XYZ file of C-alpha atoms in Angstrom:
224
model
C -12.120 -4.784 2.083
C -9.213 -2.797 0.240
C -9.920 -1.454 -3.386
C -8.250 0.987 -5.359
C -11.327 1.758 -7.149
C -11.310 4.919 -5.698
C -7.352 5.974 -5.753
C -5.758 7.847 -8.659
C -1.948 6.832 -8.636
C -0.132 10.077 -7.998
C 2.062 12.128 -10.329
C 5.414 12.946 -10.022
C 6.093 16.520 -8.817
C 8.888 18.496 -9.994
C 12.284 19.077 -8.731
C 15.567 20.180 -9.891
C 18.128 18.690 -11.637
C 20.524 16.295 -9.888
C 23.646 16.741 -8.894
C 25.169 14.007 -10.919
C 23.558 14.986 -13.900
C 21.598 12.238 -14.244
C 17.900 13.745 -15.231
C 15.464 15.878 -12.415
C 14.558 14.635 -8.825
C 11.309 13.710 -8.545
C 9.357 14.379 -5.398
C 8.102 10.373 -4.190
C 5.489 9.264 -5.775
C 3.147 7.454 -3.028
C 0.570 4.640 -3.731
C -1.986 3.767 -0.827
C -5.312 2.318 -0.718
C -7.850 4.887 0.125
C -10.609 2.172 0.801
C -8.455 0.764 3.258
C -7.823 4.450 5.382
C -11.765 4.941 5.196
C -11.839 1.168 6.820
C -9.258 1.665 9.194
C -10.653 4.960 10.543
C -14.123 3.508 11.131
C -12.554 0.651 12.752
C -10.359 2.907 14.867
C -13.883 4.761 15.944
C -15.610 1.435 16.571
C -12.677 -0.081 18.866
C -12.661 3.643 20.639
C -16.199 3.517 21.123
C -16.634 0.176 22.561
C -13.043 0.242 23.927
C -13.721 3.299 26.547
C -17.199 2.381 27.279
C -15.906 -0.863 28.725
C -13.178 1.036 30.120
C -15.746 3.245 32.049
C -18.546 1.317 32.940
C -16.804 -2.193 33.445
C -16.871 -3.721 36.148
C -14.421 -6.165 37.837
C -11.552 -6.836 35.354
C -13.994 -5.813 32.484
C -11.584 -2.259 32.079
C -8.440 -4.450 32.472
C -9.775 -6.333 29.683
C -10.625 -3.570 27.448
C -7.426 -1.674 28.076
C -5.636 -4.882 27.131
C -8.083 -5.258 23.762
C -7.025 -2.182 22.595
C -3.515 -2.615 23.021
C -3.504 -5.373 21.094
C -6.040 -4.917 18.591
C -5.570 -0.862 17.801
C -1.559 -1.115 16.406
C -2.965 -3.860 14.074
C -6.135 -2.652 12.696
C -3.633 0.766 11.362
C -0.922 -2.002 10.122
C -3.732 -3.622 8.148
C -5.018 -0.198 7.195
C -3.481 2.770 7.530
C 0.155 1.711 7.862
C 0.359 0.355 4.105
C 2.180 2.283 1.617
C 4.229 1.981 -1.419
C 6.855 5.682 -1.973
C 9.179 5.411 -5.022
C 11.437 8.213 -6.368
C 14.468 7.736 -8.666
C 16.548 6.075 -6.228
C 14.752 3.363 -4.702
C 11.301 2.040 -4.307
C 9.931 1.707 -0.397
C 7.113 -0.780 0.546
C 5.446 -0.348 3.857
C 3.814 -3.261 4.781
C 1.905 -4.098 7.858
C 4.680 -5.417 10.065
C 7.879 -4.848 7.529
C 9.220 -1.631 5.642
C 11.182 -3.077 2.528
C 13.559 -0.361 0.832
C 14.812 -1.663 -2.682
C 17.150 0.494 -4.873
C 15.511 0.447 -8.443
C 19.072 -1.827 -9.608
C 17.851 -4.912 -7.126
C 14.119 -4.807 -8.559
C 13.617 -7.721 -11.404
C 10.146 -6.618 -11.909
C 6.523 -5.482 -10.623
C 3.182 -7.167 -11.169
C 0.113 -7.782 -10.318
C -1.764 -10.792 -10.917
C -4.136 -12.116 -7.707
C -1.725 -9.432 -5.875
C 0.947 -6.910 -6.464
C 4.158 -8.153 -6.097
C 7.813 -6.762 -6.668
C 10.875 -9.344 -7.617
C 14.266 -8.546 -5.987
C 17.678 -9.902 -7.383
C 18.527 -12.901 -5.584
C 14.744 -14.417 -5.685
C 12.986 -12.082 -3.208
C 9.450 -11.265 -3.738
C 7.551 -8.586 -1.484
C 3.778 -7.950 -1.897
C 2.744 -4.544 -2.044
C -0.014 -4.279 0.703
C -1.052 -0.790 -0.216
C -1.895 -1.719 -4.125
C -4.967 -4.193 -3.842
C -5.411 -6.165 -6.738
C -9.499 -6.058 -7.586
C -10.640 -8.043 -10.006
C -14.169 -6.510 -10.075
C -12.142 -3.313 -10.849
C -10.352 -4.959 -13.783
C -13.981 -6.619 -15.237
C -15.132 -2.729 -15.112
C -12.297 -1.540 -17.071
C -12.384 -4.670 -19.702
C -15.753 -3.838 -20.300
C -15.087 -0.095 -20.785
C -11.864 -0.849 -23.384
C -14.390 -3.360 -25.487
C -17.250 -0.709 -25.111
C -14.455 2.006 -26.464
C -13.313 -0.579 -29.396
C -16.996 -0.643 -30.181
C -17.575 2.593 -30.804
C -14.536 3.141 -32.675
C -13.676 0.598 -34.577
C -11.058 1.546 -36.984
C -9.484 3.588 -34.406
C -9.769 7.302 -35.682
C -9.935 8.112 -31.950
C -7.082 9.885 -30.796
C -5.194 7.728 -28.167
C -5.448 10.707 -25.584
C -8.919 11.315 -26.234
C -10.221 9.315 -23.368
C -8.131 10.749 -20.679
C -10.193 13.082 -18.799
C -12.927 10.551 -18.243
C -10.840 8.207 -16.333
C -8.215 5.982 -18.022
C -9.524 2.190 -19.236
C -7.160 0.350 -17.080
C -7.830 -0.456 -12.907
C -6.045 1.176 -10.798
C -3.552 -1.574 -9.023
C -2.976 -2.127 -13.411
C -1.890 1.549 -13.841
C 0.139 2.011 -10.310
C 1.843 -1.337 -11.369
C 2.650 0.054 -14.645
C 4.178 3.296 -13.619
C 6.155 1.429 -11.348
C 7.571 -1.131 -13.762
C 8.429 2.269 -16.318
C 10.483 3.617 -12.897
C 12.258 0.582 -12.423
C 13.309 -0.013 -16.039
C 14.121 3.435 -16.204
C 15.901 3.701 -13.591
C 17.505 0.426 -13.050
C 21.285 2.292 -14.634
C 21.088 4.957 -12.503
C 24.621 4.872 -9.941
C 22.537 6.564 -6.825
C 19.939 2.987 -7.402
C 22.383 0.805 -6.706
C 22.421 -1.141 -3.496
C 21.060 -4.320 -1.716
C 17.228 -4.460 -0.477
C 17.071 -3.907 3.429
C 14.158 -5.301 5.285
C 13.242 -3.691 8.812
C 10.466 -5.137 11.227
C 8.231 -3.184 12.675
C 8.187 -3.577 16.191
C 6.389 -0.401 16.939
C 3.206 -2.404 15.599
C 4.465 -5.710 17.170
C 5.533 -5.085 20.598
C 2.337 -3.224 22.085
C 0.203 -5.818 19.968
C 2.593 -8.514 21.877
C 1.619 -6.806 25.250
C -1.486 -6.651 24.438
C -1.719 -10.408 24.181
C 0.008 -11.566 26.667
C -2.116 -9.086 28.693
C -4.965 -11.251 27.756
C -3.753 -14.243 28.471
C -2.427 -13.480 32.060
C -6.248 -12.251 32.865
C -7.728 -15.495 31.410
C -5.799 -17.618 33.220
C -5.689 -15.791 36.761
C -9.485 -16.473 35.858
């Protein structure tokens, strides 16, 4: 459902110099999956739709039913969709996943790839998926066959290296947010304000109405 065919990893903004002299603040640099938002949104729609017709028009415990649907299922179609996100600036990289916000100073990150998924490596063995950088492979066939059509056409390579920019560059997406993330950590895995131990935080204010919602459910099923 997710792609990042569409996305174009952000750019860094500009920002002044640090106070320990280290090199310029960057404004974050956010990753998210605009598939996944255009998903979310018509799910959100659909749920509304059907949710306050029931709501309405039900009869019997039909609106107690619907108001306990949408309790449940609303906070986890926007953790699935519109809740992912990925912010990194010089200090530390933060992953927003559906039901956990990870926040890893750029001196506890081992590495960032993406094979089947994206996935960053914390000291100590931790590994975190980055929700908000789908990994398509159909994206990654389309930019294999643009890089061989490229090396076709120019075979000795007279072509300047930033010729091809403003068409789109060769690599997917996920590929290029991946990269630019790797390049931040390496660079700035010496940095004294990146130092610090990964923190992991639930997020209840998905899991808790969700939890309601459930139980809700459950409590009208079996009171029959």
């Amino acid at each position: 459902m997710t792609s990042p065919d569409d996305s174009t990893p952000p750019q860094p903004g500009p920002g002044p110099e640090s106070e320990s002299g280290s090199g310029p603040v960057y404004a974050d640099r956010v990753y998210r999956s605009g598939s996944a938002i255009a998903g979310g949104v018509l799910l959100l729609a659909l749920a509304a739709w059907l949710g306050l017709d029931a709501l309405i028009r039900g009869e019997d415990r039909t609106p107690w039913y619907a108001l306990a649907g949408l309790l449940c299922a609303v906070p986890l179609i926007i953790a699935f969709t519109l809740r992912p996100a990925v912010f990194a600036n010089a200090e530390r990289l933060r992953v927003r996943n559906p039901f956990r916000t990870i926040t890893l100073p750029w001196a506890s990150v081992e590495g960032v790839r993406a094979g089947y998924s994206s996935e960053v490596f914390a000291a100590g063995g931790g590994k975190y998926q980055l929700w908000a950088v789908p990994v398509s492979l159909r994206a990654r066939k389309k930019a294999s066959r643009r890089a061989a059509r490229a090396a076709a056409d120019d075979p000795h390579g007279n072509t300047s290296p930033h010729a091809g920019v403003a068409g789109g560059d060769r690599r997917a997406a996920a590929d290029q947010a991946i990269d630019e993330l790797q390049e931040l950590a390496e660079r700035q895995a010496s940095n004294e304000a990146a130092r610090g131990e990964p923190e992991v935080r639930w997020a209840f204010e998905v899991l808790a109405p969700s939890a309601v919602g459930a139980v809700l459910i459950l409590v009208l099923s079996l009171l029959g």
